[in-house]
Amino acid sequence: MYAIRQRSGRYPGLPVRPFGSWALTFGGVDEFVDLTGTQVGPDVAWSIAIWVRVPATAVAVGLWAEHSAGTGRRYLEVQADGTFFYAVLANDGSTAIALTAATSGRDDGNWHHVVVTERGDRLVTLYVDGVRDAVTPANYDGTAVTVTAASLGRRPGGGGAFSNFLTGDIAHLATWSRELSNTDAASLYNNGISWDWRLLGSGGPVHNYQCGEDDTFPSLTDRGSGPAVTGTMTNMESADIARGGP
């Protein structure tokens, strides 16, 4: 039997399911969360998982990104037609990966769960709502991509510029230093809350943000297993932490 808690209060020794989870609201102007220190290096297996809610939009909006002052970057976005899209741009400006989900219309105001995985040989897989949705047709040379920072809620451009700030909500972001499996992606979607993310066999998330649950503005607590990196809400306010997550 699970203990149930609200925004605060813990029950030592018992697993906890939050009752009515929390989320971060982004206004589409200049709001973002700085996660510098969570980015991964080249030629390693890794994964991210994120819950997002986006209303109908006429433009693409950024969700998560790793970037630099140069050209190298990775980013996940929702395109203008509501399709999830993941891209990797190499240091020379070439597009190393452009992976588009098969289904559009995900900018429907509902919560959706997205997982992106990369194998050590750089094969990329995209899962949406627990189902494998797209796989790269060929591997790429990950050593050609250098990133030095990470953030939520915006899309990086070359030379450290940013655009396409998110109008919508993000809840529960986690990163792993391994490739998540089909079963892992389905479990994350079906369980729905970040507490369960630690139960995926061996190798829990290195970084784990519950995006408001027991956080104190402007800081987001890292509950992962690796060296903690505090997220910083930037150009945001305390009211941007609100109940209503997945």
PDB file of C-alpha atoms in Angstrom:
ATOM      1  CA  MET A   1       0.000   0.000   0.000  1.00  0.00           C
ATOM      2  CA  TYR A   2       1.373   3.381  -0.941  1.00  0.00           C
ATOM      3  CA  ALA A   3       1.547   6.455   1.193  1.00  0.00           C
ATOM      4  CA  ILE A   4       0.017   9.502  -0.469  1.00  0.00           C
ATOM      5  CA  ARG A   5       1.384  12.974   0.018  1.00  0.00           C
ATOM      6  CA  GLN A   6       0.614  16.432  -1.196  1.00  0.00           C
ATOM      7  CA  ARG A   7       3.217  19.068  -2.037  1.00  0.00           C
ATOM      8  CA  SER A   8       5.196  18.564   1.179  1.00  0.00           C
ATOM      9  CA  GLY A   9       5.675  15.916   3.828  1.00  0.00           C
ATOM     10  CA  ARG A  10       7.460  12.576   3.498  1.00  0.00           C
ATOM     11  CA  TYR A  11       6.989   9.099   4.911  1.00  0.00           C
ATOM     12  CA  PRO A  12      10.428   7.546   5.558  1.00  0.00           C
ATOM     13  CA  GLY A  13      10.844   3.967   4.432  1.00  0.00           C
ATOM     14  CA  LEU A  14       7.761   3.868   2.217  1.00  0.00           C
ATOM     15  CA  PRO A  15       7.441   4.383  -1.525  1.00  0.00           C
ATOM     16  CA  VAL A  16       5.586   7.570  -2.360  1.00  0.00           C
ATOM     17  CA  ARG A  17       3.151   8.468  -5.120  1.00  0.00           C
ATOM     18  CA  PRO A  18       2.426  12.187  -5.411  1.00  0.00           C
ATOM     19  CA  PHE A  19      -1.279  13.020  -5.391  1.00  0.00           C
ATOM     20  CA  GLY A  20      -1.861  15.590  -8.100  1.00  0.00           C
ATOM     21  CA  SER A  21       1.591  16.184  -9.544  1.00  0.00           C
ATOM     22  CA  TRP A  22       3.112  19.531 -10.465  1.00  0.00           C
ATOM     23  CA  ALA A  23       4.403  21.092 -13.654  1.00  0.00           C
ATOM     24  CA  LEU A  24       6.239  24.140 -14.992  1.00  0.00           C
ATOM     25  CA  THR A  25       4.341  26.609 -17.177  1.00  0.00           C
ATOM     26  CA  PHE A  26       6.185  28.463 -19.957  1.00  0.00           C
ATOM     27  CA  GLY A  27       4.742  31.610 -21.543  1.00  0.00           C
ATOM     28  CA  GLY A  28       6.482  31.523 -24.920  1.00  0.00           C
ATOM     29  CA  VAL A  29       8.393  34.797 -24.517  1.00  0.00           C
ATOM     30  CA  ASP A  30      11.812  34.203 -22.933  1.00  0.00           C
ATOM     31  CA  GLU A  31      11.224  31.668 -20.153  1.00  0.00           C
ATOM     32  CA  PHE A  32      13.558  28.697 -19.806  1.00  0.00           C
ATOM     33  CA  VAL A  33      15.187  26.407 -17.257  1.00  0.00           C
ATOM     34  CA  ASP A  34      18.984  26.290 -17.155  1.00  0.00           C
ATOM     35  CA  LEU A  35      20.200  22.684 -16.754  1.00  0.00           C
ATOM     36  CA  THR A  36      23.858  23.258 -17.570  1.00  0.00           C
ATOM     37  CA  GLY A  37      25.883  20.356 -16.213  1.00  0.00           C
ATOM     38  CA  THR A  38      23.451  17.613 -17.263  1.00  0.00           C
ATOM     39  CA  GLN A  39      24.677  17.281 -20.851  1.00  0.00           C
ATOM     40  CA  VAL A  40      26.326  14.057 -22.005  1.00  0.00           C
ATOM     41  CA  GLY A  41      29.516  13.505 -23.966  1.00  0.00           C
ATOM     42  CA  PRO A  42      29.934  11.994 -27.437  1.00  0.00           C
ATOM     43  CA  ASP A  43      29.904   8.284 -28.221  1.00  0.00           C
ATOM     44  CA  VAL A  44      28.011   7.155 -25.133  1.00  0.00           C
ATOM     45  CA  ALA A  45      24.616   5.543 -24.656  1.00  0.00           C
ATOM     46  CA  TRP A  46      22.052   7.847 -23.043  1.00  0.00           C
ATOM     47  CA  SER A  47      18.327   8.598 -22.868  1.00  0.00           C
ATOM     48  CA  ILE A  48      15.933  11.350 -21.834  1.00  0.00           C
ATOM     49  CA  ALA A  49      12.266  11.146 -20.860  1.00  0.00           C
ATOM     50  CA  ILE A  50       9.911  14.096 -20.535  1.00  0.00           C
ATOM     51  CA  TRP A  51       6.207  14.821 -20.038  1.00  0.00           C
ATOM     52  CA  VAL A  52       4.952  17.790 -22.108  1.00  0.00           C
ATOM     53  CA  ARG A  53       1.667  19.544 -22.786  1.00  0.00           C
ATOM     54  CA  VAL A  54       1.439  21.960 -25.714  1.00  0.00           C
ATOM     55  CA  PRO A  55      -1.604  23.842 -27.039  1.00  0.00           C
ATOM     56  CA  ALA A  56      -2.163  24.227 -30.782  1.00  0.00           C
ATOM     57  CA  THR A  57       0.635  26.385 -32.158  1.00  0.00           C
ATOM     58  CA  ALA A  58       1.447  27.896 -35.527  1.00  0.00           C
ATOM     59  CA  VAL A  59       5.193  27.598 -34.948  1.00  0.00           C
ATOM     60  CA  ALA A  60       7.644  25.025 -33.644  1.00  0.00           C
ATOM     61  CA  VAL A  61       8.445  25.259 -29.908  1.00  0.00           C
ATOM     62  CA  GLY A  62      11.532  23.976 -28.113  1.00  0.00           C
ATOM     63  CA  LEU A  63      11.264  21.449 -25.288  1.00  0.00           C
ATOM     64  CA  TRP A  64      14.762  20.284 -24.318  1.00  0.00           C
ATOM     65  CA  ALA A  65      18.195  21.024 -25.705  1.00  0.00           C
ATOM     66  CA  GLU A  66      21.929  20.587 -25.298  1.00  0.00           C
ATOM     67  CA  HIS A  67      23.884  23.377 -26.936  1.00  0.00           C
ATOM     68  CA  SER A  68      27.058  25.430 -27.150  1.00  0.00           C
ATOM     69  CA  ALA A  69      28.307  28.848 -28.169  1.00  0.00           C
ATOM     70  CA  GLY A  70      29.188  27.275 -31.502  1.00  0.00           C
ATOM     71  CA  THR A  71      27.112  25.215 -33.903  1.00  0.00           C
ATOM     72  CA  GLY A  72      26.952  21.807 -32.201  1.00  0.00           C
ATOM     73  CA  ARG A  73      23.583  21.067 -30.574  1.00  0.00           C
ATOM     74  CA  ARG A  74      20.866  18.508 -29.913  1.00  0.00           C
ATOM     75  CA  TYR A  75      17.254  19.464 -29.378  1.00  0.00           C
ATOM     76  CA  LEU A  76      13.746  18.100 -29.022  1.00  0.00           C
ATOM     77  CA  GLU A  77      10.807  20.216 -30.184  1.00  0.00           C
ATOM     78  CA  VAL A  78       7.151  20.155 -31.174  1.00  0.00           C
ATOM     79  CA  GLN A  79       6.785  21.261 -34.787  1.00  0.00           C
ATOM     80  CA  ALA A  80       4.023  23.509 -36.114  1.00  0.00           C
ATOM     81  CA  ASP A  81       1.872  20.509 -37.074  1.00  0.00           C
ATOM     82  CA  GLY A  82       2.153  18.993 -33.584  1.00  0.00           C
ATOM     83  CA  THR A  83       4.826  16.438 -34.522  1.00  0.00           C
ATOM     84  CA  PHE A  84       7.674  15.681 -32.121  1.00  0.00           C
ATOM     85  CA  PHE A  85      11.051  16.260 -33.765  1.00  0.00           C
ATOM     86  CA  TYR A  86      14.604  15.500 -32.613  1.00  0.00           C
ATOM     87  CA  ALA A  87      17.679  16.947 -34.319  1.00  0.00           C
ATOM     88  CA  VAL A  88      21.436  16.814 -33.935  1.00  0.00           C
ATOM     89  CA  LEU A  89      23.633  19.414 -35.626  1.00  0.00           C
ATOM     90  CA  ALA A  90      27.361  18.820 -35.941  1.00  0.00           C
ATOM     91  CA  ASN A  91      30.100  21.311 -35.176  1.00  0.00           C
ATOM     92  CA  ASP A  92      30.530  22.021 -38.889  1.00  0.00           C
ATOM     93  CA  GLY A  93      26.867  23.055 -39.202  1.00  0.00           C
ATOM     94  CA  SER A  94      25.707  19.924 -41.008  1.00  0.00           C
ATOM     95  CA  THR A  95      22.570  18.108 -39.856  1.00  0.00           C
ATOM     96  CA  ALA A  96      23.681  14.790 -38.409  1.00  0.00           C
ATOM     97  CA  ILE A  97      20.192  13.623 -37.377  1.00  0.00           C
ATOM     98  CA  ALA A  98      16.682  14.843 -38.240  1.00  0.00           C
ATOM     99  CA  LEU A  99      14.163  12.440 -36.712  1.00  0.00           C
ATOM    100  CA  THR A 100      10.435  13.162 -37.048  1.00  0.00           C
ATOM    101  CA  ALA A 101       7.713  11.242 -35.213  1.00  0.00           C
ATOM    102  CA  ALA A 102       5.156   9.517 -37.404  1.00  0.00           C
ATOM    103  CA  THR A 103       2.065  11.087 -35.835  1.00  0.00           C
ATOM    104  CA  SER A 104       1.139  14.780 -35.921  1.00  0.00           C
ATOM    105  CA  GLY A 105      -1.426  16.656 -33.823  1.00  0.00           C
ATOM    106  CA  ARG A 106       0.306  16.214 -30.459  1.00  0.00           C
ATOM    107  CA  ASP A 107      -0.176  19.963 -29.830  1.00  0.00           C
ATOM    108  CA  ASP A 108      -3.672  19.128 -28.563  1.00  0.00           C
ATOM    109  CA  GLY A 109      -3.504  20.439 -24.999  1.00  0.00           C
ATOM    110  CA  ASN A 110      -3.087  16.931 -23.577  1.00  0.00           C
ATOM    111  CA  TRP A 111      -0.113  15.461 -21.756  1.00  0.00           C
ATOM    112  CA  HIS A 112       2.270  13.402 -23.889  1.00  0.00           C
ATOM    113  CA  HIS A 113       5.314  11.388 -22.868  1.00  0.00           C
ATOM    114  CA  VAL A 114       8.442  11.454 -25.041  1.00  0.00           C
ATOM    115  CA  VAL A 115      11.576   9.311 -24.762  1.00  0.00           C
ATOM    116  CA  VAL A 116      14.699   9.797 -26.879  1.00  0.00           C
ATOM    117  CA  THR A 117      17.451   7.176 -26.710  1.00  0.00           C
ATOM    118  CA  GLU A 118      20.895   6.963 -28.251  1.00  0.00           C
ATOM    119  CA  ARG A 119      22.999   3.807 -28.375  1.00  0.00           C
ATOM    120  CA  GLY A 120      26.772   3.875 -28.042  1.00  0.00           C
ATOM    121  CA  ASP A 121      26.944   3.559 -31.834  1.00  0.00           C
ATOM    122  CA  ARG A 122      24.645   6.621 -32.046  1.00  0.00           C
ATOM    123  CA  LEU A 123      21.466   4.888 -33.260  1.00  0.00           C
ATOM    124  CA  VAL A 124      18.581   7.142 -32.137  1.00  0.00           C
ATOM    125  CA  THR A 125      15.051   5.991 -31.244  1.00  0.00           C
ATOM    126  CA  LEU A 126      12.031   8.185 -30.465  1.00  0.00           C
ATOM    127  CA  TYR A 127       9.115   6.914 -28.343  1.00  0.00           C
ATOM    128  CA  VAL A 128       5.827   8.783 -27.911  1.00  0.00           C
ATOM    129  CA  ASP A 129       3.301   7.767 -25.245  1.00  0.00           C
ATOM    130  CA  GLY A 130       5.067   4.478 -24.621  1.00  0.00           C
ATOM    131  CA  VAL A 131       5.283   3.380 -28.269  1.00  0.00           C
ATOM    132  CA  ARG A 132       8.328   3.388 -30.539  1.00  0.00           C
ATOM    133  CA  ASP A 133       7.532   6.049 -33.121  1.00  0.00           C
ATOM    134  CA  ALA A 134      10.702   6.623 -35.150  1.00  0.00           C
ATOM    135  CA  VAL A 135      14.251   5.274 -35.554  1.00  0.00           C
ATOM    136  CA  THR A 136      17.148   6.872 -37.420  1.00  0.00           C
ATOM    137  CA  PRO A 137      17.776   5.229 -40.797  1.00  0.00           C
ATOM    138  CA  ALA A 138      21.537   5.315 -40.246  1.00  0.00           C
ATOM    139  CA  ASN A 139      24.022   6.008 -37.465  1.00  0.00           C
ATOM    140  CA  TYR A 140      26.116   9.155 -37.318  1.00  0.00           C
ATOM    141  CA  ASP A 141      29.494  10.157 -35.935  1.00  0.00           C
ATOM    142  CA  GLY A 142      28.657  11.613 -32.513  1.00  0.00           C
ATOM    143  CA  THR A 143      32.207  12.902 -32.019  1.00  0.00           C
ATOM    144  CA  ALA A 144      31.334  15.719 -34.435  1.00  0.00           C
ATOM    145  CA  VAL A 145      28.916  17.260 -31.903  1.00  0.00           C
ATOM    146  CA  THR A 146      30.178  19.352 -28.982  1.00  0.00           C
ATOM    147  CA  VAL A 147      27.754  20.681 -26.347  1.00  0.00           C
ATOM    148  CA  THR A 148      28.539  22.678 -23.203  1.00  0.00           C
ATOM    149  CA  ALA A 149      25.126  23.525 -21.718  1.00  0.00           C
ATOM    150  CA  ALA A 150      21.517  22.300 -21.486  1.00  0.00           C
ATOM    151  CA  SER A 151      18.091  23.873 -21.018  1.00  0.00           C
ATOM    152  CA  LEU A 152      14.319  23.411 -21.138  1.00  0.00           C
ATOM    153  CA  GLY A 153      11.760  25.496 -22.984  1.00  0.00           C
ATOM    154  CA  ARG A 154      13.657  26.880 -25.978  1.00  0.00           C
ATOM    155  CA  ARG A 155      15.368  25.886 -29.229  1.00  0.00           C
ATOM    156  CA  PRO A 156      19.060  26.664 -29.738  1.00  0.00           C
ATOM    157  CA  GLY A 157      20.435  28.246 -32.878  1.00  0.00           C
ATOM    158  CA  GLY A 158      24.020  28.718 -33.969  1.00  0.00           C
ATOM    159  CA  GLY A 159      26.364  30.953 -32.030  1.00  0.00           C
ATOM    160  CA  GLY A 160      24.498  30.660 -28.739  1.00  0.00           C
ATOM    161  CA  ALA A 161      21.270  32.271 -29.983  1.00  0.00           C
ATOM    162  CA  PHE A 162      17.833  30.934 -28.965  1.00  0.00           C
ATOM    163  CA  SER A 163      14.328  31.085 -30.404  1.00  0.00           C
ATOM    164  CA  ASN A 164      11.005  29.236 -30.456  1.00  0.00           C
ATOM    165  CA  PHE A 165      10.391  29.549 -26.727  1.00  0.00           C
ATOM    166  CA  LEU A 166       7.830  27.107 -25.384  1.00  0.00           C
ATOM    167  CA  THR A 167       4.195  27.974 -24.791  1.00  0.00           C
ATOM    168  CA  GLY A 168       3.026  25.030 -22.709  1.00  0.00           C
ATOM    169  CA  ASP A 169       3.955  22.868 -19.730  1.00  0.00           C
ATOM    170  CA  ILE A 170       6.719  20.443 -18.782  1.00  0.00           C
ATOM    171  CA  ALA A 171       6.622  17.886 -15.980  1.00  0.00           C
ATOM    172  CA  HIS A 172       9.106  15.212 -14.972  1.00  0.00           C
ATOM    173  CA  LEU A 173      12.348  15.288 -16.911  1.00  0.00           C
ATOM    174  CA  ALA A 174      14.966  12.577 -16.413  1.00  0.00           C
ATOM    175  CA  THR A 175      18.184  11.504 -18.147  1.00  0.00           C
ATOM    176  CA  TRP A 176      19.941   8.139 -18.118  1.00  0.00           C
ATOM    177  CA  SER A 177      23.476   7.069 -19.011  1.00  0.00           C
ATOM    178  CA  ARG A 178      22.129   4.064 -20.914  1.00  0.00           C
ATOM    179  CA  GLU A 179      19.769   3.273 -23.759  1.00  0.00           C
ATOM    180  CA  LEU A 180      16.247   2.675 -22.449  1.00  0.00           C
ATOM    181  CA  SER A 181      14.429  -0.305 -23.921  1.00  0.00           C
ATOM    182  CA  ASN A 182      10.967  -0.619 -25.460  1.00  0.00           C
ATOM    183  CA  THR A 183       9.748  -2.019 -22.143  1.00  0.00           C
ATOM    184  CA  ASP A 184      11.311   0.862 -20.218  1.00  0.00           C
ATOM    185  CA  ALA A 185       9.597   3.457 -22.425  1.00  0.00           C
ATOM    186  CA  ALA A 186       6.230   1.749 -22.030  1.00  0.00           C
ATOM    187  CA  SER A 187       6.662   1.483 -18.248  1.00  0.00           C
ATOM    188  CA  LEU A 188       7.542   5.158 -17.922  1.00  0.00           C
ATOM    189  CA  TYR A 189       4.416   6.164 -19.827  1.00  0.00           C
ATOM    190  CA  ASN A 190       2.090   3.767 -18.017  1.00  0.00           C
ATOM    191  CA  ASN A 191       3.417   4.611 -14.544  1.00  0.00           C
ATOM    192  CA  GLY A 192       3.092   8.302 -15.262  1.00  0.00           C
ATOM    193  CA  ILE A 193       5.092   9.745 -12.355  1.00  0.00           C
ATOM    194  CA  SER A 194       8.787  10.321 -11.895  1.00  0.00           C
ATOM    195  CA  TRP A 195       8.989   8.358  -8.645  1.00  0.00           C
ATOM    196  CA  ASP A 196       8.513   5.141 -10.636  1.00  0.00           C
ATOM    197  CA  TRP A 197      11.407   6.032 -12.954  1.00  0.00           C
ATOM    198  CA  ARG A 198      13.849   4.740 -10.329  1.00  0.00           C
ATOM    199  CA  LEU A 199      12.309   1.268 -10.554  1.00  0.00           C
ATOM    200  CA  LEU A 200      13.424   0.437 -14.097  1.00  0.00           C
ATOM    201  CA  GLY A 201      15.782  -2.386 -13.201  1.00  0.00           C
ATOM    202  CA  SER A 202      19.467  -1.454 -13.002  1.00  0.00           C
ATOM    203  CA  GLY A 203      20.634   1.994 -13.894  1.00  0.00           C
ATOM    204  CA  GLY A 204      18.174   4.597 -12.641  1.00  0.00           C
ATOM    205  CA  PRO A 205      18.203   8.170 -13.946  1.00  0.00           C
ATOM    206  CA  VAL A 206      21.390  10.170 -13.524  1.00  0.00           C
ATOM    207  CA  HIS A 207      19.344  13.389 -13.383  1.00  0.00           C
ATOM    208  CA  ASN A 208      15.697  13.495 -12.316  1.00  0.00           C
ATOM    209  CA  TYR A 209      13.559  16.642 -12.052  1.00  0.00           C
ATOM    210  CA  GLN A 210       9.977  16.506 -10.797  1.00  0.00           C
ATOM    211  CA  CYS A 211       9.433  20.072 -12.037  1.00  0.00           C
ATOM    212  CA  GLY A 212       7.712  21.616  -9.038  1.00  0.00           C
ATOM    213  CA  GLU A 213       7.113  18.778  -6.595  1.00  0.00           C
ATOM    214  CA  ASP A 214       8.769  19.958  -3.337  1.00  0.00           C
ATOM    215  CA  ASP A 215      10.840  22.519  -5.252  1.00  0.00           C
ATOM    216  CA  THR A 216      11.449  26.071  -4.085  1.00  0.00           C
ATOM    217  CA  PHE A 217      11.417  28.742  -6.798  1.00  0.00           C
ATOM    218  CA  PRO A 218      13.622  29.363  -8.731  1.00  0.00           C
ATOM    219  CA  SER A 219      15.486  26.101  -8.046  1.00  0.00           C
ATOM    220  CA  LEU A 220      14.570  22.616  -9.301  1.00  0.00           C
ATOM    221  CA  THR A 221      15.949  19.786  -7.185  1.00  0.00           C
ATOM    222  CA  ASP A 222      17.858  17.027  -8.958  1.00  0.00           C
ATOM    223  CA  ARG A 223      16.758  13.674  -7.499  1.00  0.00           C
ATOM    224  CA  GLY A 224      18.928  11.546  -9.780  1.00  0.00           C
ATOM    225  CA  SER A 225      21.705   9.147  -8.823  1.00  0.00           C
ATOM    226  CA  GLY A 226      24.544  11.184 -10.316  1.00  0.00           C
ATOM    227  CA  PRO A 227      26.202  14.394  -9.114  1.00  0.00           C
ATOM    228  CA  ALA A 228      23.277  16.743  -8.440  1.00  0.00           C
ATOM    229  CA  VAL A 229      22.743  19.655 -10.825  1.00  0.00           C
ATOM    230  CA  THR A 230      20.184  22.194  -9.597  1.00  0.00           C
ATOM    231  CA  GLY A 231      17.942  23.496 -12.360  1.00  0.00           C
ATOM    232  CA  THR A 232      17.354  27.264 -12.430  1.00  0.00           C
ATOM    233  CA  MET A 233      14.067  28.771 -13.635  1.00  0.00           C
ATOM    234  CA  THR A 234      15.050  31.847 -15.656  1.00  0.00           C
ATOM    235  CA  ASN A 235      12.764  34.766 -16.622  1.00  0.00           C
ATOM    236  CA  MET A 236      10.025  32.907 -14.748  1.00  0.00           C
ATOM    237  CA  GLU A 237       8.079  33.463 -11.516  1.00  0.00           C
ATOM    238  CA  SER A 238       6.875  31.316  -8.634  1.00  0.00           C
ATOM    239  CA  ALA A 239       3.365  31.099 -10.132  1.00  0.00           C
ATOM    240  CA  ASP A 240       4.880  29.182 -13.052  1.00  0.00           C
ATOM    241  CA  ILE A 241       5.030  26.170 -10.710  1.00  0.00           C
ATOM    242  CA  ALA A 242       1.469  24.874 -10.667  1.00  0.00           C
ATOM    243  CA  ARG A 243      -0.482  21.722  -9.861  1.00  0.00           C
ATOM    244  CA  GLY A 244      -1.775  19.854 -12.860  1.00  0.00           C
ATOM    245  CA  GLY A 245       0.875  17.465 -14.136  1.00  0.00           C
ATOM    246  CA  PRO A 246       0.183  14.082 -15.726  1.00  0.00           C
TER     247      PRO A 246
END
